[in-house]
PDB file of C-alpha atoms in Angstrom:
ATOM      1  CA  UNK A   1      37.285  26.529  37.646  1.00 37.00           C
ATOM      2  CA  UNK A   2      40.417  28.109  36.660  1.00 37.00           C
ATOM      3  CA  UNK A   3      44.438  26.909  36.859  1.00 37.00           C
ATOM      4  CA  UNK A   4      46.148  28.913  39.789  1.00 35.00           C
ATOM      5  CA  UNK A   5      48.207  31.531  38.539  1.00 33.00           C
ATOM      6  CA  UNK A   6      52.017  31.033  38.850  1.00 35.00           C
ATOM      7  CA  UNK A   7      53.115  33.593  41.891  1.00 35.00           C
ATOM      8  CA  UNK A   8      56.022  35.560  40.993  1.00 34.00           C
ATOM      9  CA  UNK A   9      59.688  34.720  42.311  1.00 33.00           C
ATOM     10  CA  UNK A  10      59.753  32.987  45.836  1.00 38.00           C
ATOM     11  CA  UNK A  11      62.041  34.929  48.254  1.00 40.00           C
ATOM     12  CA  UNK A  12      63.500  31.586  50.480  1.00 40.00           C
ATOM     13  CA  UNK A  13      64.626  32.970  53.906  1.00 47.00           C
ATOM     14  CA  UNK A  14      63.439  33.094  57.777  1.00 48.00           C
ATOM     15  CA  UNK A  15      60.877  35.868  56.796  1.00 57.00           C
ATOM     16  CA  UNK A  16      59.214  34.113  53.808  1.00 62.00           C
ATOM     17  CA  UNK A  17      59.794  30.532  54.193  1.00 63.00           C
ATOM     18  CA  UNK A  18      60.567  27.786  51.732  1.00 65.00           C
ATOM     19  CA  UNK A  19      59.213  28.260  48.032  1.00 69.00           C
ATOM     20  CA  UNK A  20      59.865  24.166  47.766  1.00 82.00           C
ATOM     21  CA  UNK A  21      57.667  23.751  51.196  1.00 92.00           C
ATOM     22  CA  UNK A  22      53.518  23.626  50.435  1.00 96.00           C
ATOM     23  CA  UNK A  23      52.024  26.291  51.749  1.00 97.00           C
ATOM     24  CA  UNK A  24      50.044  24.623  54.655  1.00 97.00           C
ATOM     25  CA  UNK A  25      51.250  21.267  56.556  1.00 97.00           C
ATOM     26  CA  UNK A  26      49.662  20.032  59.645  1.00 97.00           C
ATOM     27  CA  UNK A  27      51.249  16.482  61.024  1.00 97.00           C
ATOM     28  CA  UNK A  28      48.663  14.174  63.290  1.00 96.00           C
ATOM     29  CA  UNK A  29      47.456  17.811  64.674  1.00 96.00           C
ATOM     30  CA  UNK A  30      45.607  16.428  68.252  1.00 95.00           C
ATOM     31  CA  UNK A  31      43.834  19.195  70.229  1.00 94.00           C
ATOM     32  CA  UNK A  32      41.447  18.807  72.850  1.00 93.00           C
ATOM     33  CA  UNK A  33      39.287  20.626  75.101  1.00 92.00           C
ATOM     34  CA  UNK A  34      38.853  18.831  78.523  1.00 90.00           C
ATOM     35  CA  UNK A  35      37.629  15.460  77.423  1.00 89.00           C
ATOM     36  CA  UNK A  36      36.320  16.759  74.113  1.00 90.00           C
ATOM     37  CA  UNK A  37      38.957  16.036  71.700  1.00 92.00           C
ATOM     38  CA  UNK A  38      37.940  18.465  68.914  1.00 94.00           C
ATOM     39  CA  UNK A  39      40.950  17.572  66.416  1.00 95.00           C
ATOM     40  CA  UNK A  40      41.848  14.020  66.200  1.00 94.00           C
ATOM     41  CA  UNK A  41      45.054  13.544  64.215  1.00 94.00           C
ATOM     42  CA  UNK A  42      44.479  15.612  61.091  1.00 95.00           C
ATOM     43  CA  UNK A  43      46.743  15.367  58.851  1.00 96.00           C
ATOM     44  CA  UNK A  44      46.513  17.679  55.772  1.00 94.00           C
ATOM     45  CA  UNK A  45      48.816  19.649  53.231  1.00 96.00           C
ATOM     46  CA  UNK A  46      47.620  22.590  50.773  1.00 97.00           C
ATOM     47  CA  UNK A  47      49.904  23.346  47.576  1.00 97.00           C
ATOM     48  CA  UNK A  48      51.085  26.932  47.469  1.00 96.00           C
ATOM     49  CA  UNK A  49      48.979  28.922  44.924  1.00 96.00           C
ATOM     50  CA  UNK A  50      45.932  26.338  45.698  1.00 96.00           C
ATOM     51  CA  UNK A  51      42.541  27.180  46.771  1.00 97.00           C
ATOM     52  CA  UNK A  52      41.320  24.747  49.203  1.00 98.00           C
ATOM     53  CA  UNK A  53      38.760  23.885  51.258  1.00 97.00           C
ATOM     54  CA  UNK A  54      37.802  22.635  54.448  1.00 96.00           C
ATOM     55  CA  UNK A  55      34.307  21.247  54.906  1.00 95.00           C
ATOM     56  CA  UNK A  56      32.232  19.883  57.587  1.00 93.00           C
ATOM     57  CA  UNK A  57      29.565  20.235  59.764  1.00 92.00           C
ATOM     58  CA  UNK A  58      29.149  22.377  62.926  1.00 89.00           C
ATOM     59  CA  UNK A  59      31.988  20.913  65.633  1.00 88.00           C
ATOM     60  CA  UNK A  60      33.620  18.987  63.251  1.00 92.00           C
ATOM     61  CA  UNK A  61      36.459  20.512  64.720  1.00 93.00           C
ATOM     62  CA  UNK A  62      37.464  23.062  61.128  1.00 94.00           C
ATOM     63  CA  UNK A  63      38.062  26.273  63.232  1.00 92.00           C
ATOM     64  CA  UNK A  64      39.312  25.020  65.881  1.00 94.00           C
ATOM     65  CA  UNK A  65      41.937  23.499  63.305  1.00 94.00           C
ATOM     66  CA  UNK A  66      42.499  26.666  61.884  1.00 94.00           C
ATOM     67  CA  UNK A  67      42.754  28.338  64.883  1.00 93.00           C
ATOM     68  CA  UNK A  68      46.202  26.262  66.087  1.00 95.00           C
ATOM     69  CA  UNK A  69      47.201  27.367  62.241  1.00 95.00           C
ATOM     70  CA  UNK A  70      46.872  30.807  62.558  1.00 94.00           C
ATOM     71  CA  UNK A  71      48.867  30.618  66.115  1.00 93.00           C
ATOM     72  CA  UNK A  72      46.068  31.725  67.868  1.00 93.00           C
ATOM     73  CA  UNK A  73      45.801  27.980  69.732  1.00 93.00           C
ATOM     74  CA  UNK A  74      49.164  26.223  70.757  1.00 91.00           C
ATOM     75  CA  UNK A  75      49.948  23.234  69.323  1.00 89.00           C
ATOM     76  CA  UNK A  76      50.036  20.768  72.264  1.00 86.00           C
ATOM     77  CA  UNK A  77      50.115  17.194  69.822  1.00 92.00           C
ATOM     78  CA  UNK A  78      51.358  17.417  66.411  1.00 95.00           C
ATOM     79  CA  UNK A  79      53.137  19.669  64.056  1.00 96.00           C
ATOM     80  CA  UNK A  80      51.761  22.540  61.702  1.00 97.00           C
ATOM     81  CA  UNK A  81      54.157  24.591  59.094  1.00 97.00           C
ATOM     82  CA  UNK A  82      53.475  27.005  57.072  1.00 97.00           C
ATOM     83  CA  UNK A  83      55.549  27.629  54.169  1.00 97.00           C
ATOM     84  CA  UNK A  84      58.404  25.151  56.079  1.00 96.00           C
ATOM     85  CA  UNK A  85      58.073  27.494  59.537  1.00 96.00           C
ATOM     86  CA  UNK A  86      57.089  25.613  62.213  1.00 96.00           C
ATOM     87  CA  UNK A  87      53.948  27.519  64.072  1.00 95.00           C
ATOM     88  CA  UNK A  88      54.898  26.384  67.689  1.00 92.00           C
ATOM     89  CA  UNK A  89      58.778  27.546  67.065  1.00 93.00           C
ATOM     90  CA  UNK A  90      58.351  30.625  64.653  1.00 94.00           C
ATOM     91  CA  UNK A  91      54.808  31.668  65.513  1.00 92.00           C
ATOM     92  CA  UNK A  92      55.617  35.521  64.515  1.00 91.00           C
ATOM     93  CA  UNK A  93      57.721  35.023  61.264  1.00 94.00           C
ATOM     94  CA  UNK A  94      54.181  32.705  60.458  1.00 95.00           C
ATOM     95  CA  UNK A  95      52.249  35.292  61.477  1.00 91.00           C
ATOM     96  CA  UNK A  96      53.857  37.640  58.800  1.00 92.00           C
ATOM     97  CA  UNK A  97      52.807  35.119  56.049  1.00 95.00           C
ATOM     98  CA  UNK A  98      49.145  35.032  57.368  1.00 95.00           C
ATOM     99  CA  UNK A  99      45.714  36.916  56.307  1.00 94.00           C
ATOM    100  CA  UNK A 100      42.793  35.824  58.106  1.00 93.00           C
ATOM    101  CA  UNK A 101      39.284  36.604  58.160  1.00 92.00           C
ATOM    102  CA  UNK A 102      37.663  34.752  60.975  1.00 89.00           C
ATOM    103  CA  UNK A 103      33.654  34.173  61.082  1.00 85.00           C
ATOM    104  CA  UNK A 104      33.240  36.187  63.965  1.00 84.00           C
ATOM    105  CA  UNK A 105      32.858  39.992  63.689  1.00 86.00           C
ATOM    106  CA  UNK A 106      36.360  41.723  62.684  1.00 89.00           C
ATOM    107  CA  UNK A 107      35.507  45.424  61.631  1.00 93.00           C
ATOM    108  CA  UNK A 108      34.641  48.430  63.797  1.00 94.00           C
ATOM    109  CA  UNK A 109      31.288  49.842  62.860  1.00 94.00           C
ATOM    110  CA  UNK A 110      32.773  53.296  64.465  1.00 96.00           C
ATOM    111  CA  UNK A 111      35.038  53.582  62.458  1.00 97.00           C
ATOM    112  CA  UNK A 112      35.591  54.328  58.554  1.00 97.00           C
ATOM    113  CA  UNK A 113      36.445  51.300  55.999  1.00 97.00           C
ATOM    114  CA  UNK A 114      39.559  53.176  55.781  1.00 97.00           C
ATOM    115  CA  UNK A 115      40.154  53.010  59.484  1.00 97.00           C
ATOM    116  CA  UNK A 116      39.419  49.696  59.369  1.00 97.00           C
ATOM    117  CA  UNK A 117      41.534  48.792  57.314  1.00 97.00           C
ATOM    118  CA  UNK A 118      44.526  51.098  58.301  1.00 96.00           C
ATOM    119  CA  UNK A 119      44.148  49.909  62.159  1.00 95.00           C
ATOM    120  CA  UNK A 120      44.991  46.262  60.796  1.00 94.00           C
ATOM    121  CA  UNK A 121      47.687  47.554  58.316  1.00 94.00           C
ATOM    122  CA  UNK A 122      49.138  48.606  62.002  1.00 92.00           C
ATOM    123  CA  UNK A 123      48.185  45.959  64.171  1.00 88.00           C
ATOM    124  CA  UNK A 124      50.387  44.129  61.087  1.00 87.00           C
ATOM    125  CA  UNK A 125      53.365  46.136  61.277  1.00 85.00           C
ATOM    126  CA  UNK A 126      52.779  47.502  57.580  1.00 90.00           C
ATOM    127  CA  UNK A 127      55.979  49.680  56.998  1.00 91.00           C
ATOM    128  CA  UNK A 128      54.877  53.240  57.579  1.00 92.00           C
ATOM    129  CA  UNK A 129      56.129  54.430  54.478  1.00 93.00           C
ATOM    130  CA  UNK A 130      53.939  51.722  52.418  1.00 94.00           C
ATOM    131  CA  UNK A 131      51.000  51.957  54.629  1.00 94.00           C
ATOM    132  CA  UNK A 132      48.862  54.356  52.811  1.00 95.00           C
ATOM    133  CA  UNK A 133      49.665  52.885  49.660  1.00 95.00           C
ATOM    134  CA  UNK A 134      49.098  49.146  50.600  1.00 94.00           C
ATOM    135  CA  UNK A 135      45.803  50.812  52.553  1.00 97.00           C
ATOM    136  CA  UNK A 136      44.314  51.516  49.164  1.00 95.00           C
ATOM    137  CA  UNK A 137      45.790  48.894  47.313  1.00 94.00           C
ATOM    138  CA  UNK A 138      43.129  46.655  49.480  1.00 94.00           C
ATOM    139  CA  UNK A 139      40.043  49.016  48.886  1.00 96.00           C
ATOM    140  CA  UNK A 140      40.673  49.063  45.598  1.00 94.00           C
ATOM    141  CA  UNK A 141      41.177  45.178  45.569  1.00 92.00           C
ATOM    142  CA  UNK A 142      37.590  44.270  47.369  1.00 93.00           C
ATOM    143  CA  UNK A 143      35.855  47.643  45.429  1.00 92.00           C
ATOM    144  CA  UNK A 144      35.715  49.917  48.398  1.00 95.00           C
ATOM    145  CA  UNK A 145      36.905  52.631  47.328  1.00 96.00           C
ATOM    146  CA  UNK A 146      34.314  55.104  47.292  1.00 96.00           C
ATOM    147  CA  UNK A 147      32.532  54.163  50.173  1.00 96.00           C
ATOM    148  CA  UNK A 148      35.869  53.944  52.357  1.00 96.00           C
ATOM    149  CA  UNK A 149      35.170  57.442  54.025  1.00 97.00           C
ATOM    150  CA  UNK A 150      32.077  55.962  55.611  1.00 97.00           C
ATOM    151  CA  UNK A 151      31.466  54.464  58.811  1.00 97.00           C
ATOM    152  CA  UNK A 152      31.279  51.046  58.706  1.00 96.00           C
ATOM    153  CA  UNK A 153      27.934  50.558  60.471  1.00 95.00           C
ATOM    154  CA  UNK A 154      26.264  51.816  57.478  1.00 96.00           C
ATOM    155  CA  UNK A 155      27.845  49.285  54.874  1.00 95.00           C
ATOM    156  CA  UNK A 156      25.694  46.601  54.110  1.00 92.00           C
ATOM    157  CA  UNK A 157      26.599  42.771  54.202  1.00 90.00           C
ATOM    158  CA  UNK A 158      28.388  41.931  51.656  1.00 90.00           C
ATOM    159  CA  UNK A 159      30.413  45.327  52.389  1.00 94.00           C
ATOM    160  CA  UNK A 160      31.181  44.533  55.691  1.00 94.00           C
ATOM    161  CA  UNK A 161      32.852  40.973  54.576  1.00 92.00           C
ATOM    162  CA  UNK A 162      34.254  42.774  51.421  1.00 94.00           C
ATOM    163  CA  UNK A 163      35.780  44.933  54.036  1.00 95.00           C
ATOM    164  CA  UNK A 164      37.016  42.125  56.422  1.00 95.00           C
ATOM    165  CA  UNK A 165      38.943  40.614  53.439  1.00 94.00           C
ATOM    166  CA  UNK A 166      40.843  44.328  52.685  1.00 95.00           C
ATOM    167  CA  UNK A 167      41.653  43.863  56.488  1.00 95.00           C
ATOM    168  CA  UNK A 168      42.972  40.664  55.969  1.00 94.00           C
ATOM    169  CA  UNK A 169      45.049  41.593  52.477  1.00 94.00           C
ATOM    170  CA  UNK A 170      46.752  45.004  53.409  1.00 94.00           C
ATOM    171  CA  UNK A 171      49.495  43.002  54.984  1.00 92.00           C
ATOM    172  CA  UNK A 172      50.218  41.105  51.499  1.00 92.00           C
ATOM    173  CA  UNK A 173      49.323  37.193  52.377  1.00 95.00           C
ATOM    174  CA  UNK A 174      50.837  34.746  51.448  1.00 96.00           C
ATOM    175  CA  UNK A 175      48.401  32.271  52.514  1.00 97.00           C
ATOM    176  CA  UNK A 176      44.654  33.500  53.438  1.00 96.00           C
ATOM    177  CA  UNK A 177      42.703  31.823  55.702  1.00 96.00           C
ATOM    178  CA  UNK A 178      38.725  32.531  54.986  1.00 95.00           C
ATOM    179  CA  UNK A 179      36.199  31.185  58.045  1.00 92.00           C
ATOM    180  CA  UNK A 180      33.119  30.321  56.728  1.00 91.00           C
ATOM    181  CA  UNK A 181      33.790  34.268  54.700  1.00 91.00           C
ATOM    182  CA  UNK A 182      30.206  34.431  52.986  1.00 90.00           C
ATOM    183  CA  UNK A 183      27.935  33.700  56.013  1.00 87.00           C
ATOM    184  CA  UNK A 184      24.768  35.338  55.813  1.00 84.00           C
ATOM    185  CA  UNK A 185      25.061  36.824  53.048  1.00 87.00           C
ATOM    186  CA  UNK A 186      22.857  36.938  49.343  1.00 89.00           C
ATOM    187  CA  UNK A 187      23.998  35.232  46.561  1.00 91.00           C
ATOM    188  CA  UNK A 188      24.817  38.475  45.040  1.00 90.00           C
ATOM    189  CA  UNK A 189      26.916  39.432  47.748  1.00 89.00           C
ATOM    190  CA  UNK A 190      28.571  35.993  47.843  1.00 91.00           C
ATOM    191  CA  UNK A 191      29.716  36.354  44.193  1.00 92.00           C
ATOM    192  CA  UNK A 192      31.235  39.777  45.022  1.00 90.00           C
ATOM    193  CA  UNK A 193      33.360  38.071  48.015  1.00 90.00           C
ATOM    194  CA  UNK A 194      34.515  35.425  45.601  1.00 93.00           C
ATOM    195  CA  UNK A 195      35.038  37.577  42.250  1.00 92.00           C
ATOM    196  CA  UNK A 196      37.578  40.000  44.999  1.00 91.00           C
ATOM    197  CA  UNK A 197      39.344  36.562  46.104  1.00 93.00           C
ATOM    198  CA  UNK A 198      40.020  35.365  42.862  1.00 93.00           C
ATOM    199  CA  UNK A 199      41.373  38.857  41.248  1.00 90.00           C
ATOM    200  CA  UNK A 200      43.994  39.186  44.365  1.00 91.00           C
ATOM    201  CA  UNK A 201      45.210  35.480  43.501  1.00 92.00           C
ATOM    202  CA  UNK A 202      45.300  36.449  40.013  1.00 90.00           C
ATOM    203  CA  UNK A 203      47.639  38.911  40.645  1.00 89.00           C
ATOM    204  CA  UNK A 204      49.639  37.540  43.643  1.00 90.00           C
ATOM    205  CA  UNK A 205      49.312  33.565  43.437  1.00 92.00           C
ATOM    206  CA  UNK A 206      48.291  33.629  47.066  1.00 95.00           C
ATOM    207  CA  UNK A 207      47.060  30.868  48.491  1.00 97.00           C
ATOM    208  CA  UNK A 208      43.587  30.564  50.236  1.00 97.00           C
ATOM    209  CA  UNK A 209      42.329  28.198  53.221  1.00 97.00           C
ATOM    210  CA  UNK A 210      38.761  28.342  52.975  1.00 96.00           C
ATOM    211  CA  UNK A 211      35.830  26.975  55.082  1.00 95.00           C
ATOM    212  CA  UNK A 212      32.496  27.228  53.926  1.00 93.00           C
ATOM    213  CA  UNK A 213      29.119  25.409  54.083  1.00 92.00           C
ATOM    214  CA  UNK A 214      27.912  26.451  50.801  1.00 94.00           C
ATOM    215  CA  UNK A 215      28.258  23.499  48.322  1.00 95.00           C
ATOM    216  CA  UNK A 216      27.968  25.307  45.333  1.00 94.00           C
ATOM    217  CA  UNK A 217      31.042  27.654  46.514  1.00 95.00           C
ATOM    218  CA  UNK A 218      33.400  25.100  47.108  1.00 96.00           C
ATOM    219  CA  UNK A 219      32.385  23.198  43.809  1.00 95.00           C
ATOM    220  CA  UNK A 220      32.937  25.922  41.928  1.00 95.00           C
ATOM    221  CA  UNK A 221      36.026  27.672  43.659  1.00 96.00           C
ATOM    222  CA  UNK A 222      38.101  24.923  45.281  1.00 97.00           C
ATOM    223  CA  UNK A 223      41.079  22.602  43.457  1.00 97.00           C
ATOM    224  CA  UNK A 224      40.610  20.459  46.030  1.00 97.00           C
ATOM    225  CA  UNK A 225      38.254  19.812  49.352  1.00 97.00           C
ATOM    226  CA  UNK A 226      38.778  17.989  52.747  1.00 97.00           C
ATOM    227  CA  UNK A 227      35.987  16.504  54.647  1.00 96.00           C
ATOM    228  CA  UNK A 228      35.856  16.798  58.164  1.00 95.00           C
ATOM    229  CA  UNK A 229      33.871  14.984  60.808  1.00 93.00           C
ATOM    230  CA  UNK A 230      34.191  14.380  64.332  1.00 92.00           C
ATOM    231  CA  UNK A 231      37.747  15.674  64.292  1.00 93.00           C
ATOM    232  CA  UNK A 232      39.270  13.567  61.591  1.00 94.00           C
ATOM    233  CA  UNK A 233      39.099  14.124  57.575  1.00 95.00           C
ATOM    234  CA  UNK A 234      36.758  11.599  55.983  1.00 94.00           C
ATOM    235  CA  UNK A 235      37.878  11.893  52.535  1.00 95.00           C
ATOM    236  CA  UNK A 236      39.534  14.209  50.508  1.00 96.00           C
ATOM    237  CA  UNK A 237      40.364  15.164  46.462  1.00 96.00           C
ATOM    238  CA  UNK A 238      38.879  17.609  43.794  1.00 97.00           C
ATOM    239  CA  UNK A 239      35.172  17.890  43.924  1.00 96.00           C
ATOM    240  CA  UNK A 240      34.863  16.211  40.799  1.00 95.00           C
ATOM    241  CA  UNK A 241      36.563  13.261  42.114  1.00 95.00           C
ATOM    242  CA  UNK A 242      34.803  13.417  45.293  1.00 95.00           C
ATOM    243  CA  UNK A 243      31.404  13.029  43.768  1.00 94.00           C
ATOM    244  CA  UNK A 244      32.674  10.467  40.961  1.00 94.00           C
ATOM    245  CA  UNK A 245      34.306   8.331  43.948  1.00 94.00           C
ATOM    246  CA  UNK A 246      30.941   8.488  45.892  1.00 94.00           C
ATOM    247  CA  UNK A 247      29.002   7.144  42.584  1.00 94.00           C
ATOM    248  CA  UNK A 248      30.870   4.782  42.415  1.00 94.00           C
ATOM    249  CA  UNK A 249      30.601   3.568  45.613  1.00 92.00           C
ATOM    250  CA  UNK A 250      26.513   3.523  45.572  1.00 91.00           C
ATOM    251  CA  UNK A 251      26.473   2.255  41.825  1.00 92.00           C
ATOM    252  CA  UNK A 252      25.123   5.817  40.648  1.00 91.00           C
ATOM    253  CA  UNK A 253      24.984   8.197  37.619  1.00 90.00           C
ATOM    254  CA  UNK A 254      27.952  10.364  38.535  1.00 85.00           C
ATOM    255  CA  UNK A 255      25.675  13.319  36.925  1.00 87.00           C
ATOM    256  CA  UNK A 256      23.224  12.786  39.509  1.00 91.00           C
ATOM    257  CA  UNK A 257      25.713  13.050  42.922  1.00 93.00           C
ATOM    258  CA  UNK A 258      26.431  16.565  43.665  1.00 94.00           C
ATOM    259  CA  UNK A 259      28.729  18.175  46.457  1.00 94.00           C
ATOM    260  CA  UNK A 260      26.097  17.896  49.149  1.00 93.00           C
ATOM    261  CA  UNK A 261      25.785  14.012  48.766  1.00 94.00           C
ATOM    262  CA  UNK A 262      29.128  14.066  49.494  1.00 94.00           C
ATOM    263  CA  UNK A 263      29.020  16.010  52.558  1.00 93.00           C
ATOM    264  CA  UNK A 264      25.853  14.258  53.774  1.00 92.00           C
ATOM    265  CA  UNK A 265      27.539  10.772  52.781  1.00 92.00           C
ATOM    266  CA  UNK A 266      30.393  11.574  54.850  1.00 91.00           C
ATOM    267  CA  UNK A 267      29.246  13.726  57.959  1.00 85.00           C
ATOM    268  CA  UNK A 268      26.001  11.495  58.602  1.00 70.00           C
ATOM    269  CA  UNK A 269      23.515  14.099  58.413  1.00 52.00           C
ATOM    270  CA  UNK A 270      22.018  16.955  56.384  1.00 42.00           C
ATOM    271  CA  UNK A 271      22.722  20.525  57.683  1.00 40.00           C
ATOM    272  CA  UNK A 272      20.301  21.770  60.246  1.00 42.00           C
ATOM    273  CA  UNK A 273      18.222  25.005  59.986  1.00 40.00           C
ATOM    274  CA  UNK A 274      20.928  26.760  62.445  1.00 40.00           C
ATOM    275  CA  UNK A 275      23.424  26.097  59.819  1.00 40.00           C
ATOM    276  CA  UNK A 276      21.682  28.184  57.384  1.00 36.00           C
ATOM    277  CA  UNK A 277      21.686  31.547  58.340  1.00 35.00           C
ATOM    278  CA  UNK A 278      18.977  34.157  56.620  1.00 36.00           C
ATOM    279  CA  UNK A 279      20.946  35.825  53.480  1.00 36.00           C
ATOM    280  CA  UNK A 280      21.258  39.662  53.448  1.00 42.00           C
ATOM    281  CA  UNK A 281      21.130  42.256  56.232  1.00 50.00           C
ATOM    282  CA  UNK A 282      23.164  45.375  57.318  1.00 58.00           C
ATOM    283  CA  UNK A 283      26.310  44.989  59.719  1.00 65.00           C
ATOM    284  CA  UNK A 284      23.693  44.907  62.869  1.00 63.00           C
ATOM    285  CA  UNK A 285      22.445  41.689  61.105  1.00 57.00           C
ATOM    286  CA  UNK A 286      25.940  40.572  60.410  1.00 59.00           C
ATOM    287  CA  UNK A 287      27.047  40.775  64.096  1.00 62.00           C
ATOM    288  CA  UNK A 288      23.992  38.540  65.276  1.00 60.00           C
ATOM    289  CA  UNK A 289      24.411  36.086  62.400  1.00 56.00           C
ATOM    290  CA  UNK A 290      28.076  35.249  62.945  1.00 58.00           C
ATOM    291  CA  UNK A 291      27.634  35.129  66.666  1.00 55.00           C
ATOM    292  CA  UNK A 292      25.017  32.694  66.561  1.00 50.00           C
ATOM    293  CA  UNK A 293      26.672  30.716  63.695  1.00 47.00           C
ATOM    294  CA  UNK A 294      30.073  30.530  65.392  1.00 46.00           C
ATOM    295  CA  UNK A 295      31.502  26.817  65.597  1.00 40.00           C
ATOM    296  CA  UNK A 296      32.616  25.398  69.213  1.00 37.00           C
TER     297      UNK A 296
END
């Protein structure tokens, strides 16, 4: 696993937010459905150019976590800022600094990739005179080129996510927020996802938010990881500390505790079959897989 890249020079105003501020900061974040209380005072900060990950099982309370930071839940206990903006007060200006890619079902199968992608580069308020530009900045970016005059019901998988993520970058992120963003798909297809991400941080520094149940994706991609469970994070730190602090604590061979001891150390259980989704498919499978996969 690589060193982020240095971004280039931080603008510091009311559009871009603070270049000293990390990129992410949520403050005893409390949110609660009825008597369910789904977030339990998370606390949590992500360094700008970071990749980092947020792990746990099913209704650990992760989306519903990044759903308050992407403004799309109020905040009723707790602060979150991104980049120093404070999501209950400027929830447009954090808007502007957002990409997101959320596990349900973003893209249009009626439409082209290129429609895709230019409805969000609207629904984003993309200047019209960079829109076309920026439109195939993010084909290019996720390798979509030639296949962005095609519907999108006929892309396969690891298309349709590839395609999702374009959505997500053609209104320049600062920070990208990536739910659970290789689902379903073949380990093939995962790779592509991930090679995309890290040549767009390459050349931007962006930072990325990233859930994911795949332990070999956040061992390999993440600086650092937060385990959640039950609302609350249960222990957090680079995966290599994670799994050296765990040996530790049951007298082991370091070499012999991977991710997944980790999670199963900290959550209380293995993942179930419904967390594992059948690799592969076509967007029709894609659809059904994220629906029944989505976290409550």
């Amino acid at each position: 696993m690589t060193t982020a890249p240095a971004a280039g020079p931080a603008r510091t105003d009311a559009a871009t937010g603070d270049a000293a501020e990390p990129a992410l900061r949520c403050t005893d974040l409390t949110y609660s459905f009825g008597e369910t209380r789904a977030v339990d005072g998370l606390n949590l900060e992500v360094a700008q150019g970071e990749v980092f990950g947020l792990l746990g099982p099913n209704g650990a309370g992760k989306t519903t976590a990044i759903r308050a930071i992407t403004t799309l839940l109020p905040v009723p206990t707790g602060k979150i800022s991104v980049f120093g903006l404070d999501c209950a007060r400027r929830r447009m200006q954090v808007r502007r600094l957002l990409g997101y890619v959320p596990q349900q079902l973003s893209a249009d199968s009626g439409l082209t990739g290129r429609e895709n992608v230019e409805l969000f580069a609207r629904v984003f308020d993309v200047p019209r005179s960079e829109r076309r530009d920026r439109v195939d900045e993010a084909l290019t970016a996720v390798d979509l080129t030639e296949a962005a005059g095609r519907l999108a019901g006929t892309y396969s998988g690891g298309m349709v996510r590839r395609l999702e993520l374009a959505q997500a970058l053609v209104s320049a992120p600062r920070l990208l927020i990536l739910d659970e963003p290789t689902i379903g798909l073949d380990p093939l297809a995962r790779a592509s996802v991930w090679d995309c991400i890290a040549q767009v941080r390459a050349g931007t520094g962006m930072t990325v938010l990233v859930t994911t149940h795949y332990m070999d994706e956040a061992d390999e991609h993440c600086h650092r990881l937060a385990l959640m469970h039950r609302g609350r994070i249960q222990a957090m730190g680079a995966p290599g500390e994670l799994r050296a602090d765990l040996a530790a604590q049951l007298g082991a061979d370091p070499d012999r505790v991977s991710l997944e001891d980790v999670f199963r150390h900290h959550a209380g259980a293995g993942l179930t079959g419904a967390d594992r989704p059948d690799e592969g498919g076509d967007f029709r499978d894609v659809r059904r897989t994220r629906s029944a996969a989505r976290l409550r």
